[in-house]
Structures are given as C-alpha cells and as structure tokens.
Amino acid sequence: MTRAYLCCIDPGCGKTLPLDSPQLACEGCGGLLDVAYEFAPADPAELRRLWRERLGSEQSCDQSGVWRFRELLPFLAPPAAPVTLGEGGTPLVEAPRTGRWAGEVRLWAKHLGANPTGSFKDLGMTACISAAAATGARVVACASTGNTSSSMAAYAARAGLAAVMFVPFRAIAAAKLAQAIEFGARVIEVRGSFDDAFRVLRAVAAGSALYIVNSTNPFRLEGQKTAVVELLEQRGWRPPDFLALPGGNLGNVSAMGKGLRELIALGIVGGAPRLVVVQAAGAAPFYRHWNTGEAIEPVEHPETEASAIRIGRPANWPKARRELESTGGMVEAVSDREIEEAKAALASDGIGCEPASAASVAGVRKLRRAGRIPAGAEVVVILTGHQLKDTDYILRRRERFDAARVVIDADEEAARRALEALLST
Ligand code: F0G
C-alpha cells in the first residue's frame, strides 16, 4: 500500500500532517508543505503499459490526463471521486522555425493552453478542488493574475462549490475575467498588485472556512506535475536536455521538479532534463536571488506586459530552488521586447500562446546566446496559456499586421484587386 501525508519541506523541521488537515502551511515553522508518498514497489514497465492502455478507456478518470496517472497522486481515497473536466492530453508539437530563431536548438512546445479553461492551472485545479470537496470545503478562494481564478471558477462550478477570487484591479486580461464571471465566481478587485491581493486573501482566510486554492496548496502541484509525465510519455520516456517554463509564483516549476524526482525514484525514467525558469525582467526576484546568491528580495512594484507573471513575491521560491538544485537548473530574465519577439517566432510556426508563455522561448534564446544552452540541444518549452487569453496584447500591436488587412465592398472586382495587392507583398 502507498502511504500519503503532508510534510513540511524544511528538512530542519520535517513536521508531518494528515492529508485532511485544514492547514495549508506547516504548523511548526509556517513553511511550505509537500504531499509526500511512500510508494509501494511497482514494476515501471507495468505502470507505463497501464497508463497507455487507459488512453482507450471510456472512464472519465482515465480520459483525464491527470487522473490517468493516478498511481502518482494517490491522495484521493474512495469513495471520493475526482472532479474532472477532461484536462490534460495536450499536444507536444515540434517548432522548427522557433528552434532556429532561438539559436539552432531542437525545440518542442508542450501546449498546456489546450486545457479546458485554456491554461495549465486546470491540471492543478482538478487535483485541488477534488481534495477540497473530499474534505467538505464549501467555499474556495484564490488570489490571481487571471488564469488560476478562471480555472478555479470552472472546477468549483463543476463540484458545486462557491468561489471567490481576489484580483488586482484592472490588471488582469479581460478574457480571463469574463471566463470566471461566466462560471459564477464572486470577484473582489483589489487596488494593488497580485501580491497585495494574495496578502489580503491570506489575512481574511486565516481562521475562516475559506479553502485557498493558490499554488501554495500542495494538492495543486500534484495535478500540475502530471504535465511532465505526459510529455515524457509523448517522447517515448526520453528526457530532453532542457525543460523551460515561465516563472511567476513558482508553483509550476516546483511541480515539474517533484514529478521528475518521483519518476526517477520509481524507475520510470533514468534522468531529468535541466529545468530552466524564465521571469519577466520587471518581475524577477527569483532570477536575482538565484544568480547573485543573495537573500530573495521582493519586487514591490512588479512591471511587465505579461500580466500573468507580474508577481513580486513568489510564494513557492524555496520549492523552486530545491528543484533547480536537483536538476542543475538555470534562471533567466527577459524584457517585454524579447517576449514579443519570441511570441512572433512561435506564431511563425503556427503556434499561439499568451505573452507569459512566450517568455520561456525568449529565455532559451538568451541562454543559447550566452552559450549556456549548446547548439543542437533538445529543448521542451512549456506554453502555459492559450493565445486567446490575452487578445488585447495582440490588438495593441495591430499596426504590425495592417499591411495584411484590407476592407472592400462586396464586389468581385474589388476582391480581385485586394487579392493581388495582398499577395504581392
Ligand atoms: N504562465 C501563465 C499563463 C500563468 O498564468 C502563470 C501564473 C505562470 C505562467 C506562472 O506560473 O506562478 O506557477 O510560476 N499565473 C497565476 C495566476 C499566478 O493567478 O493565474 P507559476
């Protein structure tokens, strides 16, 4: 039998808690918690075969790209059932033009924007809302730059729970707010940053019945870690040399690293890719911490057009550091201009994503130019959100695309002239 429990990540503390504990931080030291397992011995070949076999199943939990790997997240005891919307099962697409643009690397995009609400948050939310429902929570809450809240709203609706979101006023993409409203979330707009919204939420949640579903909730990361399992399966269990992803609150890189460590411990894969976290230059406290060795210094007024990662106090940084240390990882920071160029490179391969996601590609190019990623390296980038999450960003640059647009009367001759003009440029 596999045993599952909560455990403080600080080795000097190591306090353990039962899975249904209402605490989402260590009671002893206030540190972050992991969902920890003592896995029963399993035959890796048999697990790989079982996961593949489920792809042909009609059961909803087998059709979920999270719960298909449920042996890796055995925290939900029957009769509790997963709250699922068929998340996961997202494409891994080679991006040859982008790879050349980044400096002659072999590049694949794992597109987590192809999830039910359009971001990787759905992988975490199915796990976290399932845990919330199993422990009898009635009201879930989060602070968000927009994607966590739209995902929470959808999964809370699915589970019949109320949802409250705290978001920075006028600072999240309109499409993300629209999604959450349609799913019935209550919206509290905070005059301030994401970090202010998170601070206020944590203060009001203490001692209340609010169940927080931010990435400090360790069940979130259990769902998110399956992205790395799925992408390795799509590569025939051959790890790439590098796995690059954008960093905001640093939950996702923590999830990837934990997933990799567990896959290695279970003998499913022989080694891990080096993890690469990319932050926006105007919101890069972890980049500075990692590359200077100095104590982490919050950014009071984080600035970047990539609003999803406009975060100055990344709550999961100790977990992120642990995972980067365990894979020989790197941290880069990129300007908004570099993000824009990376987004255009992906578009030339027919791949759209939201600005924050493109930061990963921009970071790969920068590390390639600095010689820290070699030419010919195999690189997988995690695209975290869908292109349609932030169309305002694209429309703000509409003059770039004006040469490709023309308005005509509904007239054959005008159509002919327009075609000639557009196709000759
Ligand atoms: N990419 C996108 C599209 C995001 O929405 C986020 C985080 C990240 C990257 C960074 O991931 O926080 O795990 O390092 N969005 C959160 C939200 C903060 O509220 O939607 P991280």
mmCIF file of N, CA and C in Angstrom, residues 212-324:
data_model
loop_
_atom_site.group_PDB
_atom_site.id
_atom_site.type_symbol
_atom_site.label_atom_id
_atom_site.label_comp_id
_atom_site.label_asym_id
_atom_site.label_seq_id
_atom_site.Cartn_x
_atom_site.Cartn_y
_atom_site.Cartn_z
ATOM 1 N N ILE A 212 -8.169 27.848 0.396
ATOM 2 C CA ILE A 212 -7.335 28.544 -0.595
ATOM 3 C C ILE A 212 -6.780 27.571 -1.632
ATOM 4 N N VAL A 213 -6.952 27.932 -2.906
ATOM 5 C CA VAL A 213 -6.505 27.044 -3.989
ATOM 6 C C VAL A 213 -5.333 27.626 -4.782
ATOM 7 N N ASN A 214 -4.622 28.566 -4.195
ATOM 8 C CA ASN A 214 -3.379 29.043 -4.837
ATOM 9 C C ASN A 214 -2.342 27.926 -4.854
ATOM 10 N N SER A 215 -1.219 28.177 -5.544
ATOM 11 C CA SER A 215 -0.229 27.098 -5.696
ATOM 12 C C SER A 215 0.549 26.821 -4.410
ATOM 13 N N THR A 216 0.297 27.562 -3.342
ATOM 14 C CA THR A 216 0.830 27.184 -2.036
ATOM 15 C C THR A 216 0.058 25.992 -1.477
ATOM 16 N N ASN A 217 -1.097 25.698 -2.069
ATOM 17 C CA ASN A 217 -1.846 24.493 -1.714
ATOM 18 C C ASN A 217 -1.146 23.307 -2.390
ATOM 19 N N PRO A 218 -0.591 22.379 -1.594
ATOM 20 C CA PRO A 218 0.277 21.350 -2.216
ATOM 21 C C PRO A 218 -0.472 20.406 -3.157
ATOM 22 N N PHE A 219 -1.795 20.301 -3.024
ATOM 23 C CA PHE A 219 -2.529 19.416 -3.932
ATOM 24 C C PHE A 219 -2.529 19.955 -5.366
ATOM 25 N N ARG A 220 -2.464 21.292 -5.495
ATOM 26 C CA ARG A 220 -2.377 21.905 -6.825
ATOM 27 C C ARG A 220 -1.184 21.328 -7.594
ATOM 28 N N LEU A 221 -0.046 21.270 -6.908
ATOM 29 C CA LEU A 221 1.187 20.870 -7.597
ATOM 30 C C LEU A 221 1.153 19.388 -7.964
ATOM 31 N N GLU A 222 0.386 18.602 -7.204
ATOM 32 C CA GLU A 222 0.253 17.177 -7.543
ATOM 33 C C GLU A 222 -0.374 17.009 -8.922
ATOM 34 N N GLY A 223 -1.398 17.805 -9.207
ATOM 35 C CA GLY A 223 -2.012 17.735 -10.544
ATOM 36 C C GLY A 223 -1.065 18.266 -11.606
ATOM 37 N N GLN A 224 -0.421 19.395 -11.293
ATOM 38 C CA GLN A 224 0.434 20.035 -12.300
ATOM 39 C C GLN A 224 1.650 19.193 -12.679
ATOM 40 N N LYS A 225 2.110 18.347 -11.734
ATOM 41 C CA LYS A 225 3.305 17.550 -12.043
ATOM 42 C C LYS A 225 3.039 16.543 -13.167
ATOM 43 N N THR A 226 1.769 16.228 -13.433
ATOM 44 C CA THR A 226 1.490 15.232 -14.483
ATOM 45 C C THR A 226 1.834 15.760 -15.876
ATOM 46 N N ALA A 227 1.998 17.093 -16.018
ATOM 47 C CA ALA A 227 2.382 17.627 -17.337
ATOM 48 C C ALA A 227 3.719 17.038 -17.771
ATOM 49 N N VAL A 228 4.619 16.881 -16.817
ATOM 50 C CA VAL A 228 5.944 16.367 -17.173
ATOM 51 C C VAL A 228 5.873 14.859 -17.445
ATOM 52 N N VAL A 229 4.964 14.178 -16.782
ATOM 53 C CA VAL A 229 4.789 12.743 -17.026
ATOM 54 C C VAL A 229 4.255 12.546 -18.447
ATOM 55 N N GLU A 230 3.224 13.331 -18.768
ATOM 56 C CA GLU A 230 2.619 13.201 -20.085
ATOM 57 C C GLU A 230 3.610 13.542 -21.202
ATOM 58 N N LEU A 231 4.388 14.600 -20.989
ATOM 59 C CA LEU A 231 5.303 14.982 -22.078
ATOM 60 C C LEU A 231 6.431 13.960 -22.233
ATOM 61 N N LEU A 232 6.861 13.348 -21.147
ATOM 62 C CA LEU A 232 7.888 12.308 -21.280
ATOM 63 C C LEU A 232 7.312 11.079 -21.972
ATOM 64 N N GLU A 233 6.070 10.759 -21.658
ATOM 65 C CA GLU A 233 5.421 9.641 -22.349
ATOM 66 C C GLU A 233 5.356 9.934 -23.849
ATOM 67 N N GLN A 234 5.015 11.197 -24.204
ATOM 68 C CA GLN A 234 4.930 11.573 -25.622
ATOM 69 C C GLN A 234 6.284 11.484 -26.313
ATOM 70 N N ARG A 235 7.369 11.526 -25.542
ATOM 71 C CA ARG A 235 8.724 11.408 -26.102
ATOM 72 C C ARG A 235 9.280 9.992 -25.931
ATOM 73 N N GLY A 236 8.401 9.024 -25.698
ATOM 74 C CA GLY A 236 8.885 7.654 -25.520
ATOM 75 C C GLY A 236 9.766 7.515 -24.292
ATOM 76 N N TRP A 237 9.518 8.356 -23.279
ATOM 77 C CA TRP A 237 10.219 8.356 -21.982
ATOM 78 C C TRP A 237 11.691 8.772 -22.104
ATOM 79 N N ARG A 238 12.023 9.506 -23.202
ATOM 80 C CA ARG A 238 13.382 10.052 -23.346
ATOM 81 C C ARG A 238 13.373 11.510 -22.908
ATOM 82 N N PRO A 239 14.032 11.852 -21.800
ATOM 83 C CA PRO A 239 14.025 13.249 -21.357
ATOM 84 C C PRO A 239 14.755 14.146 -22.356
ATOM 85 N N PRO A 240 14.257 15.378 -22.566
ATOM 86 C CA PRO A 240 15.022 16.339 -23.358
ATOM 87 C C PRO A 240 16.214 16.806 -22.532
ATOM 88 N N ASP A 241 17.083 17.633 -23.142
ATOM 89 C CA ASP A 241 18.210 18.173 -22.370
ATOM 90 C C ASP A 241 17.742 19.269 -21.415
ATOM 91 N N PHE A 242 16.781 20.085 -21.882
ATOM 92 C CA PHE A 242 16.303 21.213 -21.073
ATOM 93 C C PHE A 242 14.779 21.259 -21.110
ATOM 94 N N LEU A 243 14.197 21.687 -19.999
ATOM 95 C CA LEU A 243 12.746 21.922 -19.932
ATOM 96 C C LEU A 243 12.557 23.334 -19.397
ATOM 97 N N ALA A 244 12.039 24.231 -20.254
ATOM 98 C CA ALA A 244 11.973 25.657 -19.901
ATOM 99 C C ALA A 244 10.535 26.101 -19.680
ATOM 100 N N LEU A 245 10.326 26.908 -18.653
ATOM 101 C CA LEU A 245 8.977 27.397 -18.384
ATOM 102 C C LEU A 245 9.009 28.767 -17.697
ATOM 103 N N PRO A 246 7.939 29.554 -17.873
ATOM 104 C CA PRO A 246 7.904 30.863 -17.230
ATOM 105 C C PRO A 246 7.694 30.719 -15.725
ATOM 106 N N GLY A 247 8.209 31.681 -14.969
ATOM 107 C CA GLY A 247 8.060 31.636 -13.512
ATOM 108 C C GLY A 247 7.395 32.891 -12.986
ATOM 109 N N GLY A 248 6.338 32.698 -12.187
ATOM 110 C CA GLY A 248 5.675 33.810 -11.517
ATOM 111 C C GLY A 248 5.698 33.546 -10.028
ATOM 112 N N ASN A 249 4.683 32.817 -9.557
ATOM 113 C CA ASN A 249 4.644 32.422 -8.144
ATOM 114 C C ASN A 249 5.480 31.159 -7.907
ATOM 115 N N LEU A 250 6.014 30.597 -8.987
ATOM 116 C CA LEU A 250 6.975 29.482 -8.979
ATOM 117 C C LEU A 250 6.379 28.149 -8.521
ATOM 118 N N GLY A 251 5.077 28.006 -8.692
ATOM 119 C CA GLY A 251 4.438 26.726 -8.386
ATOM 120 C C GLY A 251 4.698 25.701 -9.471
ATOM 121 N N ASN A 252 4.641 26.146 -10.725
ATOM 122 C CA ASN A 252 4.710 25.166 -11.813
ATOM 123 C C ASN A 252 6.080 24.503 -11.899
ATOM 124 N N VAL A 253 7.148 25.291 -11.758
ATOM 125 C CA VAL A 253 8.479 24.660 -11.811
ATOM 126 C C VAL A 253 8.651 23.709 -10.622
ATOM 127 N N SER A 254 8.064 24.060 -9.492
ATOM 128 C CA SER A 254 8.144 23.173 -8.318
ATOM 129 C C SER A 254 7.427 21.855 -8.596
ATOM 130 N N ALA A 255 6.296 21.964 -9.292
ATOM 131 C CA ALA A 255 5.537 20.756 -9.629
ATOM 132 C C ALA A 255 6.317 19.868 -10.604
ATOM 133 N N MET A 256 6.909 20.496 -11.631
ATOM 134 C CA MET A 256 7.673 19.716 -12.624
ATOM 135 C C MET A 256 8.823 18.975 -11.941
ATOM 136 N N GLY A 257 9.525 19.681 -11.078
ATOM 137 C CA GLY A 257 10.679 19.079 -10.409
ATOM 138 C C GLY A 257 10.266 17.912 -9.528
ATOM 139 N N LYS A 258 9.162 18.076 -8.806
ATOM 140 C CA LYS A 258 8.703 16.984 -7.930
ATOM 141 C C LYS A 258 8.301 15.780 -8.783
ATOM 142 N N GLY A 259 7.605 16.045 -9.871
ATOM 143 C CA GLY A 259 7.205 14.955 -10.773
ATOM 144 C C GLY A 259 8.425 14.199 -11.290
ATOM 145 N N LEU A 260 9.438 14.940 -11.686
ATOM 146 C CA LEU A 260 10.655 14.299 -12.213
ATOM 147 C C LEU A 260 11.334 13.452 -11.147
ATOM 148 N N ARG A 261 11.442 13.986 -9.933
ATOM 149 C CA ARG A 261 12.102 13.210 -8.861
ATOM 150 C C ARG A 261 11.349 11.911 -8.597
ATOM 151 N N GLU A 262 10.004 11.987 -8.615
ATOM 152 C CA GLU A 262 9.220 10.777 -8.345
ATOM 153 C C GLU A 262 9.338 9.765 -9.487
ATOM 154 N N LEU A 263 9.376 10.264 -10.744
ATOM 155 C CA LEU A 263 9.516 9.341 -11.879
ATOM 156 C C LEU A 263 10.857 8.611 -11.814
ATOM 157 N N ILE A 264 11.894 9.334 -11.401
ATOM 158 C CA ILE A 264 13.225 8.712 -11.294
ATOM 159 C C ILE A 264 13.225 7.693 -10.145
ATOM 160 N N ALA A 265 12.640 8.076 -9.002
ATOM 161 C CA ALA A 265 12.609 7.167 -7.849
ATOM 162 C C ALA A 265 11.849 5.882 -8.168
ATOM 163 N N LEU A 266 10.820 5.990 -9.002
ATOM 164 C CA LEU A 266 10.026 4.809 -9.353
ATOM 165 C C LEU A 266 10.631 4.022 -10.520
ATOM 166 N N GLY A 267 11.734 4.549 -11.098
ATOM 167 C CA GLY A 267 12.380 3.845 -12.208
ATOM 168 C C GLY A 267 11.659 4.006 -13.534
ATOM 169 N N ILE A 268 10.767 5.011 -13.627
ATOM 170 C CA ILE A 268 10.027 5.217 -14.886
ATOM 171 C C ILE A 268 10.941 5.870 -15.925
ATOM 172 N N VAL A 269 11.791 6.795 -15.495
ATOM 173 C CA VAL A 269 12.801 7.381 -16.392
ATOM 174 C C VAL A 269 14.164 7.322 -15.688
ATOM 175 N N GLY A 270 15.211 7.425 -16.518
ATOM 176 C CA GLY A 270 16.562 7.290 -15.970
ATOM 177 C C GLY A 270 17.168 8.606 -15.503
ATOM 178 N N GLY A 271 16.656 9.738 -16.003
ATOM 179 C CA GLY A 271 17.254 11.023 -15.628
ATOM 180 C C GLY A 271 16.294 12.153 -15.915
ATOM 181 N N ALA A 272 16.693 13.348 -15.500
ATOM 182 C CA ALA A 272 15.809 14.511 -15.644
ATOM 183 C C ALA A 272 16.432 15.529 -16.593
ATOM 184 N N PRO A 273 15.594 16.295 -17.308
ATOM 185 C CA PRO A 273 16.133 17.445 -18.033
ATOM 186 C C PRO A 273 16.550 18.521 -17.043
ATOM 187 N N ARG A 274 17.409 19.444 -17.470
ATOM 188 C CA ARG A 274 17.727 20.589 -16.619
ATOM 189 C C ARG A 274 16.554 21.565 -16.696
ATOM 190 N N LEU A 275 16.049 21.967 -15.546
ATOM 191 C CA LEU A 275 14.906 22.896 -15.524
ATOM 192 C C LEU A 275 15.404 24.325 -15.733
ATOM 193 N N VAL A 276 14.664 25.070 -16.558
ATOM 194 C CA VAL A 276 15.007 26.472 -16.829
ATOM 195 C C VAL A 276 13.781 27.326 -16.506
ATOM 196 N N VAL A 277 13.923 28.237 -15.552
ATOM 197 C CA VAL A 277 12.822 29.147 -15.212
ATOM 198 C C VAL A 277 13.113 30.498 -15.851
ATOM 199 N N VAL A 278 12.099 31.088 -16.473
ATOM 200 C CA VAL A 278 12.278 32.398 -17.090
ATOM 201 C C VAL A 278 11.278 33.378 -16.482
ATOM 202 N N GLN A 279 11.822 34.482 -15.946
ATOM 203 C CA GLN A 279 10.959 35.519 -15.377
ATOM 204 C C GLN A 279 10.971 36.750 -16.279
ATOM 205 N N ALA A 280 9.944 37.579 -16.161
ATOM 206 C CA ALA A 280 9.938 38.872 -16.851
ATOM 207 C C ALA A 280 10.888 39.790 -16.086
ATOM 208 N N ALA A 281 11.697 40.562 -16.831
ATOM 209 C CA ALA A 281 12.755 41.358 -16.192
ATOM 210 C C ALA A 281 12.200 42.309 -15.121
ATOM 211 N N GLY A 282 10.982 42.808 -15.323
ATOM 212 C CA GLY A 282 10.402 43.745 -14.350
ATOM 213 C C GLY A 282 9.760 43.056 -13.157
ATOM 214 N N ALA A 283 9.837 41.723 -13.113
ATOM 215 C CA ALA A 283 9.216 40.965 -12.018
ATOM 216 C C ALA A 283 10.077 39.724 -11.777
ATOM 217 N N ALA A 284 11.359 39.963 -11.473
ATOM 218 C CA ALA A 284 12.327 38.856 -11.482
ATOM 219 C C ALA A 284 13.078 38.683 -10.158
ATOM 220 N N PRO A 285 12.399 38.638 -9.015
ATOM 221 C CA PRO A 285 13.125 38.493 -7.753
ATOM 222 C C PRO A 285 13.869 37.162 -7.651
ATOM 223 N N PHE A 286 13.318 36.107 -8.226
ATOM 224 C CA PHE A 286 13.958 34.790 -8.121
ATOM 225 C C PHE A 286 15.202 34.732 -9.012
ATOM 226 N N TYR A 287 15.122 35.373 -10.155
ATOM 227 C CA TYR A 287 16.283 35.451 -11.056
ATOM 228 C C TYR A 287 17.458 36.095 -10.318
ATOM 229 N N ARG A 288 17.158 37.199 -9.622
ATOM 230 C CA ARG A 288 18.251 37.888 -8.921
ATOM 231 C C ARG A 288 18.796 37.039 -7.779
ATOM 232 N N HIS A 289 17.882 36.441 -7.025
ATOM 233 C CA HIS A 289 18.284 35.585 -5.904
ATOM 234 C C HIS A 289 19.185 34.447 -6.395
ATOM 235 N N TRP A 290 18.743 33.771 -7.431
ATOM 236 C CA TRP A 290 19.462 32.588 -7.928
ATOM 237 C C TRP A 290 20.837 32.947 -8.475
ATOM 238 N N ASN A 291 20.885 34.072 -9.208
ATOM 239 C CA ASN A 291 22.139 34.398 -9.885
ATOM 240 C C ASN A 291 23.119 35.220 -9.045
ATOM 241 N N THR A 292 22.640 35.805 -7.935
ATOM 242 C CA THR A 292 23.571 36.545 -7.073
ATOM 243 C C THR A 292 23.888 35.789 -5.787
ATOM 244 N N GLY A 293 23.021 34.845 -5.420
ATOM 245 C CA GLY A 293 23.210 34.130 -4.163
ATOM 246 C C GLY A 293 22.772 34.938 -2.947
ATOM 247 N N GLU A 294 22.244 36.141 -3.211
ATOM 248 C CA GLU A 294 21.772 36.959 -2.084
ATOM 249 C C GLU A 294 20.371 36.542 -1.666
ATOM 250 N N ALA A 295 19.973 36.947 -0.469
ATOM 251 C CA ALA A 295 18.627 36.624 0.028
ATOM 252 C C ALA A 295 17.592 37.155 -0.958
ATOM 253 N N ILE A 296 16.463 36.450 -1.039
ATOM 254 C CA ILE A 296 15.447 36.879 -2.005
ATOM 255 C C ILE A 296 14.853 38.214 -1.569
ATOM 256 N N GLU A 297 14.771 39.117 -2.525
ATOM 257 C CA GLU A 297 14.319 40.480 -2.245
ATOM 258 C C GLU A 297 13.045 40.718 -3.061
ATOM 259 N N PRO A 298 11.889 40.907 -2.396
ATOM 260 C CA PRO A 298 10.669 41.110 -3.177
ATOM 261 C C PRO A 298 10.735 42.348 -4.071
ATOM 262 N N VAL A 299 10.023 42.306 -5.194
ATOM 263 C CA VAL A 299 9.891 43.480 -6.067
ATOM 264 C C VAL A 299 8.561 44.141 -5.703
ATOM 265 N N GLU A 300 8.635 45.361 -5.172
ATOM 266 C CA GLU A 300 7.410 45.997 -4.649
ATOM 267 C C GLU A 300 6.424 46.367 -5.742
ATOM 268 N N HIS A 301 6.933 46.822 -6.897
ATOM 269 C CA HIS A 301 6.034 47.216 -7.989
ATOM 270 C C HIS A 301 6.413 46.450 -9.259
ATOM 271 N N PRO A 302 6.035 45.166 -9.318
ATOM 272 C CA PRO A 302 6.397 44.373 -10.488
ATOM 273 C C PRO A 302 5.769 44.943 -11.759
ATOM 274 N N GLU A 303 6.533 44.950 -12.827
ATOM 275 C CA GLU A 303 6.098 45.542 -14.091
ATOM 276 C C GLU A 303 6.428 44.629 -15.253
ATOM 277 N N THR A 304 5.429 44.271 -16.030
ATOM 278 C CA THR A 304 5.631 43.589 -17.308
ATOM 279 C C THR A 304 4.289 43.550 -18.015
ATOM 280 N N GLU A 305 4.341 43.559 -19.341
ATOM 281 C CA GLU A 305 3.090 43.446 -20.087
ATOM 282 C C GLU A 305 2.540 42.017 -20.004
ATOM 283 N N ALA A 306 3.398 41.066 -19.651
ATOM 284 C CA ALA A 306 2.952 39.676 -19.483
ATOM 285 C C ALA A 306 2.267 39.574 -18.105
ATOM 286 N N SER A 307 1.010 40.001 -18.057
ATOM 287 C CA SER A 307 0.344 40.213 -16.758
ATOM 288 C C SER A 307 0.256 38.941 -15.916
ATOM 289 N N ALA A 308 0.259 37.779 -16.557
ATOM 290 C CA ALA A 308 0.137 36.519 -15.801
ATOM 291 C C ALA A 308 1.296 36.320 -14.836
ATOM 292 N N ILE A 309 2.468 36.871 -15.171
ATOM 293 C CA ILE A 309 3.657 36.668 -14.319
ATOM 294 C C ILE A 309 4.124 37.987 -13.680
ATOM 295 N N ARG A 310 3.172 38.903 -13.513
ATOM 296 C CA ARG A 310 3.508 40.176 -12.856
ATOM 297 C C ARG A 310 3.405 39.962 -11.342
ATOM 298 N N ILE A 311 4.440 39.340 -10.780
ATOM 299 C CA ILE A 311 4.430 38.901 -9.382
ATOM 300 C C ILE A 311 5.772 39.262 -8.751
ATOM 301 N N GLY A 312 5.736 39.934 -7.606
ATOM 302 C CA GLY A 312 6.974 40.403 -6.982
ATOM 303 C C GLY A 312 7.412 39.595 -5.766
ATOM 304 N N ARG A 313 6.488 38.765 -5.220
ATOM 305 C CA ARG A 313 6.806 37.969 -4.027
ATOM 306 C C ARG A 313 6.437 36.512 -4.288
ATOM 307 N N PRO A 314 7.260 35.781 -5.008
ATOM 308 C CA PRO A 314 6.892 34.402 -5.365
ATOM 309 C C PRO A 314 6.853 33.475 -4.144
ATOM 310 N N ALA A 315 5.653 33.015 -3.824
ATOM 311 C CA ALA A 315 5.464 32.260 -2.576
ATOM 312 C C ALA A 315 6.201 30.920 -2.572
ATOM 313 N N ASN A 316 6.381 30.323 -3.744
ATOM 314 C CA ASN A 316 6.956 28.964 -3.778
ATOM 315 C C ASN A 316 8.461 28.939 -4.009
ATOM 316 N N TRP A 317 9.142 30.078 -3.803
ATOM 317 C CA TRP A 317 10.546 30.085 -4.198
ATOM 318 C C TRP A 317 11.402 29.028 -3.495
ATOM 319 N N PRO A 318 11.150 28.663 -2.217
ATOM 320 C CA PRO A 318 12.015 27.609 -1.638
ATOM 321 C C PRO A 318 11.861 26.257 -2.350
ATOM 322 N N LYS A 319 10.627 25.971 -2.788
ATOM 323 C CA LYS A 319 10.431 24.719 -3.534
ATOM 324 C C LYS A 319 11.114 24.801 -4.897
ATOM 325 N N ALA A 320 10.980 25.960 -5.547
ATOM 326 C CA ALA A 320 11.592 26.127 -6.872
ATOM 327 C C ALA A 320 13.104 25.953 -6.765
ATOM 328 N N ARG A 321 13.697 26.525 -5.717
ATOM 329 C CA ARG A 321 15.151 26.412 -5.555
ATOM 330 C C ARG A 321 15.562 24.950 -5.378
ATOM 331 N N ARG A 322 14.776 24.221 -4.564
ATOM 332 C CA ARG A 322 15.071 22.791 -4.362
ATOM 333 C C ARG A 322 15.078 22.053 -5.705
ATOM 334 N N GLU A 323 14.106 22.329 -6.560
ATOM 335 C CA GLU A 323 14.003 21.578 -7.827
ATOM 336 C C GLU A 323 15.090 21.989 -8.811
ATOM 337 N N LEU A 324 15.472 23.272 -8.808
ATOM 338 C CA LEU A 324 16.549 23.698 -9.701
ATOM 339 C C LEU A 324 17.865 23.093 -9.248
#
